[in-house]
Amino acid sequence: MRELKLKKCLECNSLVNVMNNGEKLICCGKEMVDVKANSTDAAFEKHVPTYEINNNKLEVSVNHVMESDHYIEWIAFVTDNREEFAYLEPGIDAKAEFKYNKGILYAYCNKHGLWMQEVE
Ligand SMILES: [Fe+2]
């Protein structure tokens, strides 16, 4: 199954979605590092996207606060031939809808990074 491949600059916090290759990307004079999902020391159940399937739609939510200094920046759904991002902002619900398919859901917390959940 295809996965998101994100790289981050530890100097300026730039985040890059790598479309192909990207083995060695340099930012601020240093090599960017791979962003691994579900690897931050934070509450799993507050970050991992959960979903329900209704009428062929994937209804996704993240049980996370949406405050100005701590929120889910986006929810993404990646299938073998598609990547969709729903960009969020503080004050709205951490929710998104996608057309149902098998794939991988991601949520990105501005403080706690990348989280994922497979959709069967
Ligand atoms: Fe968080």
PDB file of N, CA, C and O and ligand atoms in Angstrom, residues 47 64 70 109 112, ligand 1:
ATOM      1  N   HIS A  47      -4.640  11.380  18.713  1.00  0.00           N
ATOM      2  CA  HIS A  47      -4.012  11.789  17.450  1.00  0.00           C
ATOM      3  C   HIS A  47      -4.337  10.892  16.266  1.00  0.00           C
ATOM      4  O   HIS A  47      -4.345  11.350  15.129  1.00  0.00           O
ATOM      5  N   HIS A  64      -8.992  15.392  19.048  1.00  0.00           N
ATOM      6  CA  HIS A  64      -7.886  16.270  19.429  1.00  0.00           C
ATOM      7  C   HIS A  64      -8.391  17.694  19.614  1.00  0.00           C
ATOM      8  O   HIS A  64      -9.348  18.093  18.959  1.00  0.00           O
ATOM      9  N   HIS A  70      -2.239  24.597  19.375  1.00  0.00           N
ATOM     10  CA  HIS A  70      -2.155  23.138  19.349  1.00  0.00           C
ATOM     11  C   HIS A  70      -3.374  22.595  18.615  1.00  0.00           C
ATOM     12  O   HIS A  70      -4.480  22.638  19.133  1.00  0.00           O
ATOM     13  N   CYS A 109      -0.471  16.776  13.635  1.00  0.00           N
ATOM     14  CA  CYS A 109      -0.594  17.700  14.766  1.00  0.00           C
ATOM     15  C   CYS A 109       0.578  18.676  14.728  1.00  0.00           C
ATOM     16  O   CYS A 109       1.721  18.255  14.524  1.00  0.00           O
ATOM     17  N   HIS A 112       2.697  17.414  17.722  1.00  0.00           N
ATOM     18  CA  HIS A 112       3.026  16.003  17.911  1.00  0.00           C
ATOM     19  C   HIS A 112       3.176  15.215  16.622  1.00  0.00           C
ATOM     20  O   HIS A 112       3.195  13.980  16.637  1.00  0.00           O
TER      21      HIS A 112
HETATM   22 FE    FE B   1      -1.264  17.023  19.631  1.00  0.00          FE
END
